[in-house]
PDB file of C-alpha atoms and ligand atoms in Angstrom:
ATOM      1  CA  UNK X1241     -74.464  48.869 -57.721  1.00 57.00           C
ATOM      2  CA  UNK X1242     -78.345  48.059 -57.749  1.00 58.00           C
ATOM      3  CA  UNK X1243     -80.743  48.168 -54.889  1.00 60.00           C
ATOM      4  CA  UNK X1244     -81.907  45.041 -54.129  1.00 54.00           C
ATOM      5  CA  UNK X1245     -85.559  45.216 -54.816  1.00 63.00           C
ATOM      6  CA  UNK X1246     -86.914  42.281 -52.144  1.00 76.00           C
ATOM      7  CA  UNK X1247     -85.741  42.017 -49.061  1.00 86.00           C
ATOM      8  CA  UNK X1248     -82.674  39.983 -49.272  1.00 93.00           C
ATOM      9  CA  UNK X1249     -81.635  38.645 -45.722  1.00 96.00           C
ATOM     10  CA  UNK X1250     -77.560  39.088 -45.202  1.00 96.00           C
ATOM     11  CA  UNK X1251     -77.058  38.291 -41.984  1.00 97.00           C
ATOM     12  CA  UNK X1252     -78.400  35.879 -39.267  1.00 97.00           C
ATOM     13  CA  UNK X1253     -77.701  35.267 -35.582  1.00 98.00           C
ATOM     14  CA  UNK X1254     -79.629  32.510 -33.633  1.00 98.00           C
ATOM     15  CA  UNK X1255     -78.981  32.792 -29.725  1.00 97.00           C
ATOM     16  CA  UNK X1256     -75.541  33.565 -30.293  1.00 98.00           C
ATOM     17  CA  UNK X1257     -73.122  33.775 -27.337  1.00 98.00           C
ATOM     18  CA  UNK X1258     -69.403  34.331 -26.978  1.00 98.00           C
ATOM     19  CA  UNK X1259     -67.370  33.188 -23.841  1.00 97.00           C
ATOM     20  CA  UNK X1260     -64.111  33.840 -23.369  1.00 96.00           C
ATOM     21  CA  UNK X1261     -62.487  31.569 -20.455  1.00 92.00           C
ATOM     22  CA  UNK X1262     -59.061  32.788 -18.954  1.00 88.00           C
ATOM     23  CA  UNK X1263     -57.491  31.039 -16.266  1.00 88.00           C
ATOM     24  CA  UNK X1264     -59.421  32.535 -13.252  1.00 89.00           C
ATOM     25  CA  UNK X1265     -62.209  34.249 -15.089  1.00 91.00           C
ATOM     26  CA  UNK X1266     -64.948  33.128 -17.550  1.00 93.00           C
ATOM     27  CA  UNK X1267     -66.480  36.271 -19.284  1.00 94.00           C
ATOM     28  CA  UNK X1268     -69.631  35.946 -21.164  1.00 96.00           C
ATOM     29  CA  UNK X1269     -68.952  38.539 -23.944  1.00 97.00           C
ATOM     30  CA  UNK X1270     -72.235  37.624 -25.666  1.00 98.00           C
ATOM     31  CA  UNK X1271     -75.396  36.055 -24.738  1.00 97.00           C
ATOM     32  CA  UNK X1272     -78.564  34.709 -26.466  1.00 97.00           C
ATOM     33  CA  UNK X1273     -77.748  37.785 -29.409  1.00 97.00           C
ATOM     34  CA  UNK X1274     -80.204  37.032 -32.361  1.00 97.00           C
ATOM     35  CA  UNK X1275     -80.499  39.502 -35.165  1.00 96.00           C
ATOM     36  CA  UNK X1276     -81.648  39.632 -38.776  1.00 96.00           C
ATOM     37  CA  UNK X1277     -79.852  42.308 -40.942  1.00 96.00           C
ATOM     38  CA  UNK X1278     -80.991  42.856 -44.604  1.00 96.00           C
ATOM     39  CA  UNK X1279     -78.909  43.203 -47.587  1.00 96.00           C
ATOM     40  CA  UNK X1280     -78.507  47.044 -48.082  1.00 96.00           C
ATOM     41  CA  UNK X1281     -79.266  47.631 -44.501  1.00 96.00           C
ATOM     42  CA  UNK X1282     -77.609  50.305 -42.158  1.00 97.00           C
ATOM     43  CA  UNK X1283     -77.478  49.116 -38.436  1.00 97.00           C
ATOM     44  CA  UNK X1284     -75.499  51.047 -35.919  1.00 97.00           C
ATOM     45  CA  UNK X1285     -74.653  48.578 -32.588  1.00 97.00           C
ATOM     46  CA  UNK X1286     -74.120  50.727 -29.556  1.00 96.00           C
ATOM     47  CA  UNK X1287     -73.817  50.394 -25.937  1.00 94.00           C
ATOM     48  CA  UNK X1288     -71.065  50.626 -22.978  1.00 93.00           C
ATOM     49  CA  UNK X1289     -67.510  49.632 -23.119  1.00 93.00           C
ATOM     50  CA  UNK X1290     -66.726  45.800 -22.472  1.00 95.00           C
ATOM     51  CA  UNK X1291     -70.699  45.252 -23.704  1.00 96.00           C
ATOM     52  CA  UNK X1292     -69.168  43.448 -26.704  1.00 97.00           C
ATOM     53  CA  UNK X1293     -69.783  45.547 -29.998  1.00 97.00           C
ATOM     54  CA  UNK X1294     -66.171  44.511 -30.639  1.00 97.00           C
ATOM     55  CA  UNK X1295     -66.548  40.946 -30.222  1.00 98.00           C
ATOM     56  CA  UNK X1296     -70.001  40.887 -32.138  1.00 98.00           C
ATOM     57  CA  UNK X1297     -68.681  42.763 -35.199  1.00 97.00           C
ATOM     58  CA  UNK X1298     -65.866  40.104 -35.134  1.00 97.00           C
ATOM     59  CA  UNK X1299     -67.966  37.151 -34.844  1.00 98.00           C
ATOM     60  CA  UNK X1300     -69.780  38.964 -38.169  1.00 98.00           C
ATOM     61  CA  UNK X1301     -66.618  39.378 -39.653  1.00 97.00           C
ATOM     62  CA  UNK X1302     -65.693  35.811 -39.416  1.00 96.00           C
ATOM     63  CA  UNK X1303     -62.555  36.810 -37.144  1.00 95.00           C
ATOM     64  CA  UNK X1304     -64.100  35.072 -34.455  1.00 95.00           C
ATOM     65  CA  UNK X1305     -66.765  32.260 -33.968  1.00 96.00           C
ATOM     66  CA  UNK X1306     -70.007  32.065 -31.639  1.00 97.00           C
ATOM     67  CA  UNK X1307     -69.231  29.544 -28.272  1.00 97.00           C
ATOM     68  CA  UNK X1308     -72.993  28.867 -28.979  1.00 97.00           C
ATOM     69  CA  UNK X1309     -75.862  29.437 -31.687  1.00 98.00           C
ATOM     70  CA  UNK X1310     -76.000  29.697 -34.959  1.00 98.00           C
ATOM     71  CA  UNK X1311     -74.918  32.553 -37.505  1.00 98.00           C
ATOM     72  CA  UNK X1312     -75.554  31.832 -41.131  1.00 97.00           C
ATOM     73  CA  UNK X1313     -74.269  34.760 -43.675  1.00 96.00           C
ATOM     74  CA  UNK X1314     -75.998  34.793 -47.226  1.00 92.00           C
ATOM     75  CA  UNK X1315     -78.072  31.794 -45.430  1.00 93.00           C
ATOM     76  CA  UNK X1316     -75.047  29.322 -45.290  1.00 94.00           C
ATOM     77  CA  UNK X1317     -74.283  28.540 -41.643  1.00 96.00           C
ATOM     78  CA  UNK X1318     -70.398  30.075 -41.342  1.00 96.00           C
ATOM     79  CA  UNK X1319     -69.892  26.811 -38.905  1.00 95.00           C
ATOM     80  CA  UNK X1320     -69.746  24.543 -41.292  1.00 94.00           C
ATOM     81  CA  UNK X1321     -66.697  26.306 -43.346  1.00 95.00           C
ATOM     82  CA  UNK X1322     -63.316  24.915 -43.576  1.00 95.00           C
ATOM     83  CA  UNK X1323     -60.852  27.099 -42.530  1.00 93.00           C
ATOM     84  CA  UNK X1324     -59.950  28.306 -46.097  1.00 93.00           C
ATOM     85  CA  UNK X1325     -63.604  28.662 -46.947  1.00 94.00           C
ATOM     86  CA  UNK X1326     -64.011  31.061 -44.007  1.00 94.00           C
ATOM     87  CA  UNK X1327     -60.610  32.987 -44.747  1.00 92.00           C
ATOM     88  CA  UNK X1328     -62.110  33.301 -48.423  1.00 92.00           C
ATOM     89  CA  UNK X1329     -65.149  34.653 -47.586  1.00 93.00           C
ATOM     90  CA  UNK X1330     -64.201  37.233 -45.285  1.00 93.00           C
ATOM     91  CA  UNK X1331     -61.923  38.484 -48.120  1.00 91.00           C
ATOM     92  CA  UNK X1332     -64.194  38.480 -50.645  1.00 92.00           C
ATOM     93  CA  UNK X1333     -67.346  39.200 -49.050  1.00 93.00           C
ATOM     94  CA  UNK X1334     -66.555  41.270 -45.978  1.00 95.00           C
ATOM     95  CA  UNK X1335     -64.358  44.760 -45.751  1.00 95.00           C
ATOM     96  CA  UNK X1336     -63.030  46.124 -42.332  1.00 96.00           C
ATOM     97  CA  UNK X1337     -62.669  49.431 -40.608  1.00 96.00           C
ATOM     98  CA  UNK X1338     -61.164  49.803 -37.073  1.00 94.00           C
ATOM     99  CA  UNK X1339     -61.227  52.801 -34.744  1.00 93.00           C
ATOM    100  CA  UNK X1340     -57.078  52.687 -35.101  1.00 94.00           C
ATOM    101  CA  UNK X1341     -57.147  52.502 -38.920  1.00 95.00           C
ATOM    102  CA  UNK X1342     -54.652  49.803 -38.785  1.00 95.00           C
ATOM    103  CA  UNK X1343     -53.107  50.869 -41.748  1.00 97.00           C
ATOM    104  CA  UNK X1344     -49.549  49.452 -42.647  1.00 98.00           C
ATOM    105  CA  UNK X1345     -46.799  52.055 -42.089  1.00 97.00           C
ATOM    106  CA  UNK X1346     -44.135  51.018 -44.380  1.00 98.00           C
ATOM    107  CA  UNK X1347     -46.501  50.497 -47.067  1.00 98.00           C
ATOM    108  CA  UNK X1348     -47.899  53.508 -49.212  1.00 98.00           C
ATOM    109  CA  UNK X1349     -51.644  54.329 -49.051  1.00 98.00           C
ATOM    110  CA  UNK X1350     -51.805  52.765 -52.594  1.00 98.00           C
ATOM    111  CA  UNK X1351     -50.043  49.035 -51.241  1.00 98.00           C
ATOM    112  CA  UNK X1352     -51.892  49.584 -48.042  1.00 98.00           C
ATOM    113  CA  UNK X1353     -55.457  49.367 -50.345  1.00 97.00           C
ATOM    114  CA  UNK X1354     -54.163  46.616 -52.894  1.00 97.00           C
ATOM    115  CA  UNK X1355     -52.662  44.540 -49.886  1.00 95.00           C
ATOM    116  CA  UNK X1356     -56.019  42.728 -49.068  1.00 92.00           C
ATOM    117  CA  UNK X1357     -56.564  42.410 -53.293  1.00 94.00           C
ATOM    118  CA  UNK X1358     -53.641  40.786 -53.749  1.00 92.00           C
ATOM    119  CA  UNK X1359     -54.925  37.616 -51.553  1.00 88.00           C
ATOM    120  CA  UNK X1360     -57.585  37.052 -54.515  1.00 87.00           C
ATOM    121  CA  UNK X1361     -56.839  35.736 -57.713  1.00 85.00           C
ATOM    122  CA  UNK X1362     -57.266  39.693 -59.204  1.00 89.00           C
ATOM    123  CA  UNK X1363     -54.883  40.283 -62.068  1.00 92.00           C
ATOM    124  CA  UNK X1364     -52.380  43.294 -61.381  1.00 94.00           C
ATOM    125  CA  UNK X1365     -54.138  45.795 -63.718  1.00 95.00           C
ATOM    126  CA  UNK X1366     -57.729  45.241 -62.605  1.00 95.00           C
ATOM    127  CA  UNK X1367     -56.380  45.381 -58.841  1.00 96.00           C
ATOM    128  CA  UNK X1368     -54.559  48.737 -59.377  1.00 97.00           C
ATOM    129  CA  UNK X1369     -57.744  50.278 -61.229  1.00 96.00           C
ATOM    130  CA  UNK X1370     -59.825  49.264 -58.283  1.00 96.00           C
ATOM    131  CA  UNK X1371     -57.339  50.772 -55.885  1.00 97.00           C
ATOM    132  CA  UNK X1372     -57.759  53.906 -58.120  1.00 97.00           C
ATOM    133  CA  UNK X1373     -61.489  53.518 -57.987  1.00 95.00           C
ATOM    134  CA  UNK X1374     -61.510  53.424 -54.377  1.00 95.00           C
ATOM    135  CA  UNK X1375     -59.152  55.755 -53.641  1.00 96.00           C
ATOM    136  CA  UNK X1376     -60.883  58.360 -55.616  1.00 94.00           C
ATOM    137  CA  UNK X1377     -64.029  57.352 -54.148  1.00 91.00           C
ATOM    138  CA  UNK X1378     -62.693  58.470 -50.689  1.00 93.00           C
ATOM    139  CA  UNK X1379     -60.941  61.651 -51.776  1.00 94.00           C
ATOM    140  CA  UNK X1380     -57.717  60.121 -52.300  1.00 96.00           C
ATOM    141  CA  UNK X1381     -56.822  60.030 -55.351  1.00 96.00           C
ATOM    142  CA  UNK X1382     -53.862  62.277 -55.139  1.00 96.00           C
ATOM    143  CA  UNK X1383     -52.219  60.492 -51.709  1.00 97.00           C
ATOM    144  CA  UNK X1384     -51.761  56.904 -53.245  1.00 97.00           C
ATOM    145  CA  UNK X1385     -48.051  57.360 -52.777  1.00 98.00           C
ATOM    146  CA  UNK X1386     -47.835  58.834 -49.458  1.00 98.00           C
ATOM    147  CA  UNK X1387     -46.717  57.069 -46.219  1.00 98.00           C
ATOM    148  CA  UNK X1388     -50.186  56.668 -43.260  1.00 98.00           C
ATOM    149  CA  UNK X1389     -47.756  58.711 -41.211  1.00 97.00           C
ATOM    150  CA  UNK X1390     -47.544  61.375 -44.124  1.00 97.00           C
ATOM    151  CA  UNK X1391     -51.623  62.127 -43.564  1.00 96.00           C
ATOM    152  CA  UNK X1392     -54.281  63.350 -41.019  1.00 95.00           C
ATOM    153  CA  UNK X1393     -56.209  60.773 -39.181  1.00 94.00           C
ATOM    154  CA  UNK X1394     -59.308  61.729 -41.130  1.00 94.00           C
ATOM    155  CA  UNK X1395     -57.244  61.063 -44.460  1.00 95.00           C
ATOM    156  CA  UNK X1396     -55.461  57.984 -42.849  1.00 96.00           C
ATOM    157  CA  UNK X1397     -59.394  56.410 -41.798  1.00 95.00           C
ATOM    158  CA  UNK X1398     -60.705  57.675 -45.795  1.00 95.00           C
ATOM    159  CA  UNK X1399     -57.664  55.279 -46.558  1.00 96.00           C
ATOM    160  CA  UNK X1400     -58.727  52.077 -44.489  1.00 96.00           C
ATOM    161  CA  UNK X1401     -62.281  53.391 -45.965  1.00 95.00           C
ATOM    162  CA  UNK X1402     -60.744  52.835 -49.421  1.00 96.00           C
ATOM    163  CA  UNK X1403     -59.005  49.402 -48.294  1.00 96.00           C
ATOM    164  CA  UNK X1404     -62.046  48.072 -47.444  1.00 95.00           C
ATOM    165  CA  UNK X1405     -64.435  48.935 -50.067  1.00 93.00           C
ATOM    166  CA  UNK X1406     -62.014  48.293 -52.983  1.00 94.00           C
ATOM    167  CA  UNK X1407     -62.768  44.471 -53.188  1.00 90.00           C
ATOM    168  CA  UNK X1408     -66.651  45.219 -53.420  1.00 89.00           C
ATOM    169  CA  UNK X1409     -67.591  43.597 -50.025  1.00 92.00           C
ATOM    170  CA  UNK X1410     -71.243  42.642 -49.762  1.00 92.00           C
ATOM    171  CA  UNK X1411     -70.827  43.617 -45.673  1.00 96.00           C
ATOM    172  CA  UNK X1412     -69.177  46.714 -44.306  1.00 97.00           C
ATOM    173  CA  UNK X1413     -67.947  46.410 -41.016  1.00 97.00           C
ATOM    174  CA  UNK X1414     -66.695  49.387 -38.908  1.00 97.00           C
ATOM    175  CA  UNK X1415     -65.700  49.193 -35.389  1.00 97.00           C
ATOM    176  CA  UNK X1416     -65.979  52.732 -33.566  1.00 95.00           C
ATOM    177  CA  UNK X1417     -65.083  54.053 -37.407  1.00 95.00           C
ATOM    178  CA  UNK X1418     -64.616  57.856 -36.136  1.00 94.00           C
ATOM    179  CA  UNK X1419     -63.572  57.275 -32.128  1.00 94.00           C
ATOM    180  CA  UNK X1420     -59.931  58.737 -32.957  1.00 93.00           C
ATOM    181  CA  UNK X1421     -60.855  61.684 -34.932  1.00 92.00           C
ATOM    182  CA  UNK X1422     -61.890  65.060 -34.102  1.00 92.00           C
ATOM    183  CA  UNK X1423     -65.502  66.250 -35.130  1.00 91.00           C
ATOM    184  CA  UNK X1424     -64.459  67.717 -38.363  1.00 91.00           C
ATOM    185  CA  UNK X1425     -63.023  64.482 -39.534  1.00 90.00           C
ATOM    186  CA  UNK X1426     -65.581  62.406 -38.121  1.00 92.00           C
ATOM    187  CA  UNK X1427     -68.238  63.638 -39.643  1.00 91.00           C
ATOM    188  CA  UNK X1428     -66.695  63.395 -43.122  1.00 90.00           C
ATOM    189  CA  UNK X1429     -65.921  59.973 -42.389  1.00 91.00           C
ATOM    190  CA  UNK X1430     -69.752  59.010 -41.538  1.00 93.00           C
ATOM    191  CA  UNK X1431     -70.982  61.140 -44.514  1.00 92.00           C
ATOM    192  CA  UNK X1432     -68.418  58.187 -46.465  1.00 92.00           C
ATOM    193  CA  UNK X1433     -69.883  55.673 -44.870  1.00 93.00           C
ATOM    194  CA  UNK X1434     -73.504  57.123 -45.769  1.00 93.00           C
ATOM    195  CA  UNK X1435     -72.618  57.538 -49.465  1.00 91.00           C
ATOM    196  CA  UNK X1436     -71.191  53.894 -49.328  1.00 90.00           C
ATOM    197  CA  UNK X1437     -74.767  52.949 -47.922  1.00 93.00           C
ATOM    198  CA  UNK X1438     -76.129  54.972 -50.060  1.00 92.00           C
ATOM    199  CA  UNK X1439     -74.764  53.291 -53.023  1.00 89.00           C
ATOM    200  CA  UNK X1440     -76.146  49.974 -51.910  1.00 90.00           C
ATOM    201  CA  UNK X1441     -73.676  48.597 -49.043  1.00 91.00           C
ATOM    202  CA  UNK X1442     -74.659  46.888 -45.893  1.00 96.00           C
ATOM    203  CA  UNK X1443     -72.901  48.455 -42.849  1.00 97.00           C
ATOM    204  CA  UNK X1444     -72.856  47.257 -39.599  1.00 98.00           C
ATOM    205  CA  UNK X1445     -70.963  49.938 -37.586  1.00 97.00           C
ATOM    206  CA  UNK X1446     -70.159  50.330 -33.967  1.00 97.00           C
ATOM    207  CA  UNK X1447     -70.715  53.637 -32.216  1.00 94.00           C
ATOM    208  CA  UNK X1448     -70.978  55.465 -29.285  1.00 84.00           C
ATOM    209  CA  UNK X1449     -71.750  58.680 -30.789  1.00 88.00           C
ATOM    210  CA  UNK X1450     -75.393  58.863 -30.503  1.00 89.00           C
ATOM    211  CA  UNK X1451     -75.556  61.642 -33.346  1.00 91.00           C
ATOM    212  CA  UNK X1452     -74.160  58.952 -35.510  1.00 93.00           C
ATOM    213  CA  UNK X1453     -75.738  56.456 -34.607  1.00 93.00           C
ATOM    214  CA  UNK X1454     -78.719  58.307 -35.283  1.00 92.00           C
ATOM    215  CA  UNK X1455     -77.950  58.682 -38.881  1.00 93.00           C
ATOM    216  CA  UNK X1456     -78.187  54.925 -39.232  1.00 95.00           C
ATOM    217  CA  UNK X1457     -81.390  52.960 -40.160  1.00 94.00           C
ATOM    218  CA  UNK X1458     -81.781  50.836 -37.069  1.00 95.00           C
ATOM    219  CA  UNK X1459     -79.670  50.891 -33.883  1.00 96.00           C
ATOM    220  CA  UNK X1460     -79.156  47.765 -31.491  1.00 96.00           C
ATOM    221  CA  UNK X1461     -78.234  48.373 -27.646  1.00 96.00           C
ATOM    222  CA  UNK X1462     -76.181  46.033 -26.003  1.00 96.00           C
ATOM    223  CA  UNK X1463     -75.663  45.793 -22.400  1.00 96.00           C
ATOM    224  CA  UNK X1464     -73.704  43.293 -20.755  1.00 96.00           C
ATOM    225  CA  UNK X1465     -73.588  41.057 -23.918  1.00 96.00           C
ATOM    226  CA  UNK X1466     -77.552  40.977 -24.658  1.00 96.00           C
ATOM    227  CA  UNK X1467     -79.291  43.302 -27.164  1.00 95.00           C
ATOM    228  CA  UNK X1468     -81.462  45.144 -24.423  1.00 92.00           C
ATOM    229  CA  UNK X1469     -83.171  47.234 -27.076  1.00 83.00           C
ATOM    230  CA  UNK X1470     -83.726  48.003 -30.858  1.00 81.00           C
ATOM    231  CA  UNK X1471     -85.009  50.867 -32.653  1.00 80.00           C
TER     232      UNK X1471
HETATM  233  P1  ADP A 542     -66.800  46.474 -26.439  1.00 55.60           P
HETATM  234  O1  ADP A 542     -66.296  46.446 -27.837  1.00 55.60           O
HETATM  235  O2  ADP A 542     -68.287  46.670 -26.346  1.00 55.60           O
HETATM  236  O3  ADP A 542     -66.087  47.462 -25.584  1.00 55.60           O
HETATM  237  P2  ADP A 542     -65.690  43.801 -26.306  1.00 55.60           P
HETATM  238  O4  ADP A 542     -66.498  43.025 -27.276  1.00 55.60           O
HETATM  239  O5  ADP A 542     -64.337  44.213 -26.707  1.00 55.60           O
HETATM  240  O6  ADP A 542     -66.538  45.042 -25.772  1.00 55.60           O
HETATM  241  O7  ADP A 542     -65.545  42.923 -24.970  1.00 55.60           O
HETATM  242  C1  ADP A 542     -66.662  42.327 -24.310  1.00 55.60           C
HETATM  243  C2  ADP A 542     -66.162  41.579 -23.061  1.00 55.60           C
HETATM  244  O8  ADP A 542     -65.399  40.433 -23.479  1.00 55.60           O
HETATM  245  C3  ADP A 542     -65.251  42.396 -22.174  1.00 55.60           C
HETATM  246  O9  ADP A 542     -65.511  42.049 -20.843  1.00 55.60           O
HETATM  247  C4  ADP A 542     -63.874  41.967 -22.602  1.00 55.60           C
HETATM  248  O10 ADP A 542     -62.951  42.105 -21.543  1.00 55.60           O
HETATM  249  C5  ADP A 542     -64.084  40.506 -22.957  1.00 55.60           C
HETATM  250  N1  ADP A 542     -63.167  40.045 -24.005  1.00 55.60           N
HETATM  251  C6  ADP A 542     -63.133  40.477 -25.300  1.00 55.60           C
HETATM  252  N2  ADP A 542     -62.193  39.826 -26.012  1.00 55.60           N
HETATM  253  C7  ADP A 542     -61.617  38.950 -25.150  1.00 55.60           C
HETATM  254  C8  ADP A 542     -60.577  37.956 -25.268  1.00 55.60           C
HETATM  255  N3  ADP A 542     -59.954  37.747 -26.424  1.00 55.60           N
HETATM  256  N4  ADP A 542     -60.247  37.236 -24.156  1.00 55.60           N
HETATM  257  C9  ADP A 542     -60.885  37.434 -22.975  1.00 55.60           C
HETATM  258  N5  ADP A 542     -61.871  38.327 -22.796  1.00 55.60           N
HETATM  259  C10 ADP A 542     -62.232  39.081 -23.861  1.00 55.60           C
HETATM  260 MG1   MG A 543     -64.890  47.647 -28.779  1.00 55.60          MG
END
């Protein structure tokens, strides 16, 4: 993968804000949040619990959509996609990793990284070489046929790691990426994550782990749904 060599502007948030109504409370998860991110970029998002990291990486993500303002990805303005044009660009455009893994347990490591391949129009031989790819990539190379329940969380998150990386994503999105794992395995899963920045990918990760958020190239505070501070 190349560096890009001008500033290349991925992502774009205009006053966004996210309200979720229930039937006796309104909660404003997100308010007036505008931020640039660059192609290449590594931004860590931090902040207290229910400040909504979660909901912001998911509004990135395409999971969820803005109540209000404007978030254009690769300058198109995500509001204006059809349903199947959003569905199709988080799969080809955006990879995932949660705090829970969320891997599959009755599928092996290896189905559990070609599962999100498999809903692109990738032959079967180039899909399992990329699963290969990736898999190696994190480590893996020799687990492709074990069960998630067969491996350590640190192998189990190198696994999502792989799953989301293997379709070449042009955004990385992890959500509190090490907030199950002990130390040990955290810190081999940022020094992934770094090497997958390294090699040209634009993360956007959620932490509350200040000494890994510190290894990232900008950090945003939220509090209470507004970015309070930037560094
Ligand atoms: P964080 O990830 O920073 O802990 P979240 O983004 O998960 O915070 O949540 C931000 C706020 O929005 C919280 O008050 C939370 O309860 C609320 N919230 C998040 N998702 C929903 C939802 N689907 N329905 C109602 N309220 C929600
Ligand atoms: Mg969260």
């Amino acid at each position: 993968m190349t560096m890009p060599t001008t500033r290349e502007v991925l992502i774009q948030l205009d006053n966004v804000g996210k309200r979720f109504a229930t039937e006796d409370v309104e909660t404003h998860a997100l308010q007036n949040v505008s931020l640039t991110v660059d192609a290449g970029e590594w931004l860590a998002i931090e902040g207290p619990s229910g400040c909504g990291k979660s909901t912001l990486l998911s509004i990135l993500g395409l999971l969820d959509s803005p109540s209000t303002g404007a978030y254009r990805l690769h300058g198109q303005p995500v509001a204006q996609l059809s349903a199947d044009d959003r569905a199709d660009a988080r799969t080809r455009k955006i990879g995932f990793v949660f705090q829970a893994f969320n891997l599959i347990a009755d599928l092996t490591v290896f189905e559990n990284v070609e599962l999100p391949l498999t809903y692109r129009s990738i032959g079967s031989a180039e899909r399992r070489e990329r699963v290969r790819d990736a898999l190696d990539r994190v480590g893996l190379g020799h687990r492709g046929a074990h069960y998630p329940s067969q491996l350590s969380g640190g192998q189990q998150q190198r696994a999502a790691v792989a799953r989301a990386v293997a379709g070449n994503p042009v955004l990385l999105l992890a959500d509190e990426p090490t907030g199950n794992l002990d130390s040990v395995n955290g810190d081999a899963v940022m020094s992934l994550l770094a090497e997958l920045h390294r090699d040209g990918a634009t993360l956007c990760m959620v932490t509350h782990d200040p000494k890994h958020a510190m290894r990232a190239e900008r950090v945003v505070r939220l509090v209470d749904g507004c970015v309070v501070h930037e560094r």
